[in-house]
Coordinates of C-alpha atoms and ligand atoms in Angstrom, one line a residue:
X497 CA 81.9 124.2 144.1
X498 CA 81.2 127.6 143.5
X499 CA 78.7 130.4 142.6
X500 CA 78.5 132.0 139.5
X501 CA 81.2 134.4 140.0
X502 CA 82.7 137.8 137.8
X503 CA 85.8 137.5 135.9
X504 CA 87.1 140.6 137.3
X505 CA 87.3 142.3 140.3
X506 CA 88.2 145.5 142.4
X507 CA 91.3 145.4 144.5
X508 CA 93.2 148.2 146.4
X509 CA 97.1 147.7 146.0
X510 CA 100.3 149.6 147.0
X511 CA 102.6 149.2 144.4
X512 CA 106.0 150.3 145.3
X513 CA 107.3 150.7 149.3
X514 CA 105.7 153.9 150.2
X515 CA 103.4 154.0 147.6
X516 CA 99.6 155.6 147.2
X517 CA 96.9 153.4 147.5
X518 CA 95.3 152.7 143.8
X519 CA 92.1 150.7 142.8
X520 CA 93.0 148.2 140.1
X521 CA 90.8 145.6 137.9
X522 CA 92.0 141.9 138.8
X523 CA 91.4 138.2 137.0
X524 CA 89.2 136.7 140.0
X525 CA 90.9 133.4 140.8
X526 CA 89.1 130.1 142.2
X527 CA 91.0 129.1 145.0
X528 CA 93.4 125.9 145.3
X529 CA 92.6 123.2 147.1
X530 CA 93.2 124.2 151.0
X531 CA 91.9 127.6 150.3
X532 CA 88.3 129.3 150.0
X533 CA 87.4 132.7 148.3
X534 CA 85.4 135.1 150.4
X535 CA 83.4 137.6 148.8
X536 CA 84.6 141.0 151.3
X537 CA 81.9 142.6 153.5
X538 CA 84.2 144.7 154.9
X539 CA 87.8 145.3 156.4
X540 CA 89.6 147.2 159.3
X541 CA 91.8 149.2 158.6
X542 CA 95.2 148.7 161.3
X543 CA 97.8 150.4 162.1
X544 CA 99.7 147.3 161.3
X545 CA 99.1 147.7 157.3
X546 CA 101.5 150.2 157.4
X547 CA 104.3 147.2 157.2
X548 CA 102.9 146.7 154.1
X549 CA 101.8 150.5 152.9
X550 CA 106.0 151.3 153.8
X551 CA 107.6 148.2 153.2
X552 CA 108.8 147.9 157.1
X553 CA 108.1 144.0 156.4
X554 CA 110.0 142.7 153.1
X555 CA 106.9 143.1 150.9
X556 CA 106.8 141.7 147.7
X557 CA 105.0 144.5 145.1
X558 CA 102.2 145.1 144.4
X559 CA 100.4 143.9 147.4
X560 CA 96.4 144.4 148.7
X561 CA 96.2 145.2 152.3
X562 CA 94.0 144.4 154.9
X563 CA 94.0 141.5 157.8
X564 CA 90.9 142.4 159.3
X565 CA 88.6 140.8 156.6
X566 CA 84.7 139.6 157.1
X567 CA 82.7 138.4 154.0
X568 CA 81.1 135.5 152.4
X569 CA 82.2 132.1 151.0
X570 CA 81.5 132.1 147.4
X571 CA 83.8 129.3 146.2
X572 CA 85.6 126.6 148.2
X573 CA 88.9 124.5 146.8
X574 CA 88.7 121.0 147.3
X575 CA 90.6 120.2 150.8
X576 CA 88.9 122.9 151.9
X577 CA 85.0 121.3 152.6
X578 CA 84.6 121.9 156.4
X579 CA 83.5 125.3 154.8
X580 CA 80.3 126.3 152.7
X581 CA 79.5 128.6 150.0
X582 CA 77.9 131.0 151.9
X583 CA 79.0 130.8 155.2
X584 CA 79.6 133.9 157.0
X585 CA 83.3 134.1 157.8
X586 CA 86.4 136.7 158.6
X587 CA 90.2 136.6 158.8
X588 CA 92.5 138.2 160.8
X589 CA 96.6 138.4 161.3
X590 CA 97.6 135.2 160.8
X591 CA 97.3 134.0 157.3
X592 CA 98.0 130.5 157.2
X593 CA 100.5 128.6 159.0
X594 CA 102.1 124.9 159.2
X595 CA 101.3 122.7 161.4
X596 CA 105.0 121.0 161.7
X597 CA 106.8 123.6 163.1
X598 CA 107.5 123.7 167.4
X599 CA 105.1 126.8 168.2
X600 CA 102.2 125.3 165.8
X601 CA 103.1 121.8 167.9
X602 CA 102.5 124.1 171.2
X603 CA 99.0 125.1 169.5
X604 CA 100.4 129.0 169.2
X605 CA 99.9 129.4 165.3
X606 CA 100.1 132.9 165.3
X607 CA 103.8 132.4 166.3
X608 CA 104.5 129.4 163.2
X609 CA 107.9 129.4 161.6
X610 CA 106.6 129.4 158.4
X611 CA 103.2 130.7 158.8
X612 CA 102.0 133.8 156.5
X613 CA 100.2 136.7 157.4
X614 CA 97.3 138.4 155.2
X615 CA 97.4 141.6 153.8
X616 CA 101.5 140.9 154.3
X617 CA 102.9 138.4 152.5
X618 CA 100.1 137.4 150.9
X619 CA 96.8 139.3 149.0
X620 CA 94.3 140.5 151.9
X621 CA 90.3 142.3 152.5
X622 CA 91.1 145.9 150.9
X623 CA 89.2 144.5 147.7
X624 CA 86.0 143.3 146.9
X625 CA 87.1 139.2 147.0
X626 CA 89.5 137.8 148.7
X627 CA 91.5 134.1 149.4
X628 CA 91.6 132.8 152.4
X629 CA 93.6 129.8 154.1
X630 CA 91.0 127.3 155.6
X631 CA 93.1 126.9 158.5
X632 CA 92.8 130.9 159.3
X633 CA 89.2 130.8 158.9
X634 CA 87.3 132.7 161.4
X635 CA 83.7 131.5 161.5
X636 CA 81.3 134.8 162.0
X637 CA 77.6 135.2 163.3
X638 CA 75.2 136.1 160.8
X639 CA 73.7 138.6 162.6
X640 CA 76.6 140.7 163.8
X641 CA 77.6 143.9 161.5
X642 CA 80.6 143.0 159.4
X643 CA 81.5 146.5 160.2
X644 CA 81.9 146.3 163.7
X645 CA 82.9 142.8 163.5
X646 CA 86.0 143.3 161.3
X647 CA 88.3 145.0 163.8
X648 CA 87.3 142.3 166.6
X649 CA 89.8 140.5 163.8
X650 CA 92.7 141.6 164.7
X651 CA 92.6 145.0 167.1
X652 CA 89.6 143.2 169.1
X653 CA 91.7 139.4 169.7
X654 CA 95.1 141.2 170.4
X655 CA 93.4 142.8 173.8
X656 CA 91.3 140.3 174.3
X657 CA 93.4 137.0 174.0
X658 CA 96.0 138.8 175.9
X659 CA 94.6 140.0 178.8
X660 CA 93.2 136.2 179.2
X661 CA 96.4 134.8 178.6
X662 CA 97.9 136.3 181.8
X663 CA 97.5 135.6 185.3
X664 CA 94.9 138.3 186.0
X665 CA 91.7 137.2 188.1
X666 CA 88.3 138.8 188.4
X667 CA 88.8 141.8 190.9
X668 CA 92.4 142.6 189.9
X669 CA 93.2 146.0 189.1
X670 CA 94.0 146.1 185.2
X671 CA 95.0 149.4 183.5
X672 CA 94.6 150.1 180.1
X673 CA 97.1 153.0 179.1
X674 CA 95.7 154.6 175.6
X675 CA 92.1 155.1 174.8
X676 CA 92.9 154.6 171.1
X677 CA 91.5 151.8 168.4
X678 CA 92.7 149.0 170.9
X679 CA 92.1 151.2 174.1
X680 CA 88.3 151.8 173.7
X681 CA 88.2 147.9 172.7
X682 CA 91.2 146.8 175.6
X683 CA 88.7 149.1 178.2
X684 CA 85.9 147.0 177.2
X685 CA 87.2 144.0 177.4
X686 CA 88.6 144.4 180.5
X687 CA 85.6 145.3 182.8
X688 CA 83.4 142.5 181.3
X689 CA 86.3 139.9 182.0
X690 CA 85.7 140.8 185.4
X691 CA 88.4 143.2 186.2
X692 CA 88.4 146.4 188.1
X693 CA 89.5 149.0 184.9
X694 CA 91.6 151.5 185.1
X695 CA 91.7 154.0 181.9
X696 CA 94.7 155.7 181.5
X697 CA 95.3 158.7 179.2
X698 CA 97.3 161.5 178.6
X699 CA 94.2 164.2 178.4
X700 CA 91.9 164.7 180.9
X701 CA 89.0 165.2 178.8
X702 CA 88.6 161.7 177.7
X703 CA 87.6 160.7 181.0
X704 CA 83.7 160.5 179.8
X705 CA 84.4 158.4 177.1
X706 CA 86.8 156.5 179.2
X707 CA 83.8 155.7 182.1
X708 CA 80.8 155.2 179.5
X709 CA 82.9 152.3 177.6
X710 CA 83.5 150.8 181.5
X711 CA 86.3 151.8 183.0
X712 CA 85.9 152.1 187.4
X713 CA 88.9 154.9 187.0
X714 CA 90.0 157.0 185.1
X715 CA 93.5 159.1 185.2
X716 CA 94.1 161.8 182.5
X717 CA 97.6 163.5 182.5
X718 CA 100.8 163.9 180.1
X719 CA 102.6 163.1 183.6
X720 CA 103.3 159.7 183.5
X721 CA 104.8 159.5 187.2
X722 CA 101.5 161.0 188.2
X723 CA 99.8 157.9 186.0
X724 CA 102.2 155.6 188.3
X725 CA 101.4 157.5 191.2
X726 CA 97.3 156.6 190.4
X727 CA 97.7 153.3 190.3
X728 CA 100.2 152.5 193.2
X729 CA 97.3 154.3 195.3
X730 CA 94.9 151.3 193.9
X731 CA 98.2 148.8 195.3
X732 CA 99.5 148.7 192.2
X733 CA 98.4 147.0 189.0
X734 CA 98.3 143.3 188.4
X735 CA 98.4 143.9 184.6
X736 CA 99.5 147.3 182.6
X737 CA 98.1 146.7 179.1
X738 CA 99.9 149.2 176.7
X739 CA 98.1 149.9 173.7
X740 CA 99.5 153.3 172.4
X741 CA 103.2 152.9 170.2
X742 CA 104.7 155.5 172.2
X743 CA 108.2 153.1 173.7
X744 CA 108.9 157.0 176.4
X745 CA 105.7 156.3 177.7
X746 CA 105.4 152.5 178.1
X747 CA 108.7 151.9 180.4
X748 CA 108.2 154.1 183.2
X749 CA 104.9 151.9 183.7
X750 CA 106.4 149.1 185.5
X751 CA 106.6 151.3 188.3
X752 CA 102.8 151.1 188.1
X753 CA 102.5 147.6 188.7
X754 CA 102.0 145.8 192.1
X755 CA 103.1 142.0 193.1
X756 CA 104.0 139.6 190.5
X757 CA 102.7 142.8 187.7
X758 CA 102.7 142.1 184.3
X759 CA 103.2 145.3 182.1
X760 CA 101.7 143.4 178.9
X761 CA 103.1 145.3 175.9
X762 CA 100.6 144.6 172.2
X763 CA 102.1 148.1 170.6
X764 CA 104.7 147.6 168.6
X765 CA 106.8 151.1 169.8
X766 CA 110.3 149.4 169.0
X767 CA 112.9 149.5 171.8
X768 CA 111.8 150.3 175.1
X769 CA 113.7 151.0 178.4
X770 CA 112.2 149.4 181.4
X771 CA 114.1 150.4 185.2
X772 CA 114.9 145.9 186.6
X773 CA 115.9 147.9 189.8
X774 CA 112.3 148.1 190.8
X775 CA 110.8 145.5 188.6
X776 CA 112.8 143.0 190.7
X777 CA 111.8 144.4 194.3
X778 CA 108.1 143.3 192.6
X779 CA 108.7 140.4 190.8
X780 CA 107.5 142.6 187.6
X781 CA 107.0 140.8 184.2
X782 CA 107.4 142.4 180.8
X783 CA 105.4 140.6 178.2
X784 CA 104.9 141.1 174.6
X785 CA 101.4 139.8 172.8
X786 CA 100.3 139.1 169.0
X787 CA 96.3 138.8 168.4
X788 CA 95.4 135.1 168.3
X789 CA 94.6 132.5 166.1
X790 CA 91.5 131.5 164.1
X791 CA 89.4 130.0 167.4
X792 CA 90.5 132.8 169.4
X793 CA 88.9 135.1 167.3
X794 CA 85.7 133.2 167.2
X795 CA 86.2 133.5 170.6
X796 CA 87.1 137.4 170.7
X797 CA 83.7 137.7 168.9
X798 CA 81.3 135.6 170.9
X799 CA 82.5 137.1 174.1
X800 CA 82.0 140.3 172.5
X801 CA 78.5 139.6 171.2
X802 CA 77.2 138.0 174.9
X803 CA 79.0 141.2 176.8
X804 CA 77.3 143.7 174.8
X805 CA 81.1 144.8 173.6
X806 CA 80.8 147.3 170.5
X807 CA 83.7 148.2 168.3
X808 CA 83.3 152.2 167.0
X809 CA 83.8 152.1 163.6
X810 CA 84.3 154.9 160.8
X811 CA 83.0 153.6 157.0
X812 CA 84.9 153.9 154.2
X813 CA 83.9 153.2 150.4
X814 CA 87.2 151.9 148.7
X815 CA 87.3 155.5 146.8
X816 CA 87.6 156.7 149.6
X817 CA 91.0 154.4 151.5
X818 CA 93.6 157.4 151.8
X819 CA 91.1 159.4 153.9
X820 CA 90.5 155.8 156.3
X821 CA 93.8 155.2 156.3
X822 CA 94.9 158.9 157.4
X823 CA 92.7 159.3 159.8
X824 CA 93.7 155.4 161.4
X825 CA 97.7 156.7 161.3
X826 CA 96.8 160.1 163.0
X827 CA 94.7 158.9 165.6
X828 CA 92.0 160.8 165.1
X829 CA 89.3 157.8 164.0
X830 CA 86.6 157.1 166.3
X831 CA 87.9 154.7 166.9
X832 CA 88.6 152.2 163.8
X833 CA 88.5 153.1 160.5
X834 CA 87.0 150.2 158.3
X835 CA 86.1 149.7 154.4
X836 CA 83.0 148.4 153.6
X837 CA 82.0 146.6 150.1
X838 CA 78.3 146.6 150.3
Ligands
ZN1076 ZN1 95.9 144.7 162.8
ZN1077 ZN1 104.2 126.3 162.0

């Protein structure tokens, strides 16, 4: 079943590791039989597609970008009719996975053996259509901004799904070190779940910012044992989320944390050092966290549609990628870059 659909189509690939970003004319393919073809909206663009932008994954070449995808169903393959033409719908990290393997047997897809991830290892949303796996089909509201929505894919589930998955209760003191593309969502997040929110940043000056997206604190210094200091004043944190790739800055913050802490770490900043001499005398936990899978983001979104949760987005036509994609890798987007279609 499909709609009547163009024979061609634009895509933004990287064609060698390292490569620029080009805009290229592709044969639009129907998709098989567990898949459906979305017609892109719009898509984030993460810090994350620079495994595929510099070949730190084992990319196969030429590759599209982009796991932050929402758009509409124009076609839908055969053992895929749970979805409609014209259903609202996203995708995030996890591209597919299968079903058989122990962590898909535990329910944690995102973690399957043999799972694939979009914009990765297989075509993602930097282009105008794009093929989906019906099993990493996120449904989307209608009304919501696919815009806004698109991050909530992938930056939006990772805080989210990970602050929920810990043992964090309303009232606990949660801190939130970077106020970056998963900070300003991570802050959020955190004070509508029910936690008191700490905002922790290495400039003062973001401290505004920092109170109008709903943090109860805010501590703003290059001084990380001053950052430590803050929160053992508040009797120490129950959860540390680190959102910032900086590994200097992440270890010292288990000194941070209170009684049974958990410094829950969703950058990925490579090796870190973390001090056990102290972590023991507090039973500290060191955790590491990928987004979620399908449901969670559905999840992700509907919480952040009844909380009043916005994502801060920058638009970008598809002429226009390198300058998105810069501004995402330097830090200096307020506070997602996104490509939009329409
Ligand atoms: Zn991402
Ligand atoms: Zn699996």
């Amino acid at each position: 079943m499909s709609q009547s659909l163009p024979k061609t189509y634009k895509a933004i690939e990287v064609q060698s590791k390292g490569g620029d970003f080009k805009i290229v004319d592709k044969d639009l393919k129907l998709p098989a039989k567990n898949e459906v073809l979305v017609k892109v909206q719009a898509c984030g663009i993460c810090h994350s597609d620079s495994l595929s932008k510099d070949g730190i994954y084992p990319i196969k070449y030429p590759i599209v970008p982009g796991h932050e995808v929402v758009g509409k169903i124009v076609a839908v393959g055969d053992d895929a009719k749970e979805w409609k033409v014209g259903d609202r719908v996203g995708t995030g990290w996890e591209g597919g996975h299968c079903n058989a393997c122990i962590p898909c047997r535990k329910g944690a897809f995102v973690s399957c053996d043999n799972g694939t991830i979009n914009g990765v290892f297989k075509a993602g949303g930097y282009a105008e259509y794009c093929i989906i796996r019906k099993e990493s089909v996120v449904r989307v509201p209608e009304e919501l901004d696919a815009a806004e929505v698109a991050p909530l894919l992938c930056a939006g589930v990772t805080v989210f799904n990970s602050m929920r998955n810990t043992p964090a209760h309303a009232g606990d003191v949660v801190a939130i070190q970077g106020i970056g593309g998963l900070g300003h969502l991570a802050i959020q997040y955190a004070r509508a779940m029910g936690f008191y929110t700490v905002a922790l940043s290495t400039s003062d000056d973001k401290k505004e910012l920092a109170v109008k997206l709903g943090a109860n604190e805010f501590i703003g210094t290059k001084d990380v044992k001053k950052q430590v200091e803050g929160l053992q004043k508040l009797g120490g944190a129950k959860i540390i989320l680190a959102t910032a790739p900086h590994a200097d800055s992440i270890g010292p913050m288990t000194d941070g944390l209170g009684l049974d802490g958990t410094l829950l770490v969703v950058a990925a900043a490579g090796p870190v050092t973390v001090n056990t001499n102290t972590m023991i005398a507090k039973r500290v936990a060191l955790r590491a966290w990928a987004s979620g899978s399908a449901i969670d983001s559905e999840e992700t979104i509907k919480f952040a549609q009844h909380s009043g949760i916005k994502c801060h987005v920058e638009r970008f036509k598809m002429n226009d990628v390198e300058k998105g994609y810069e501004k995402m890798m330097t830090n200096k987007a307020r506070f997602r870059s996104v490509l939009v279609f329409e």
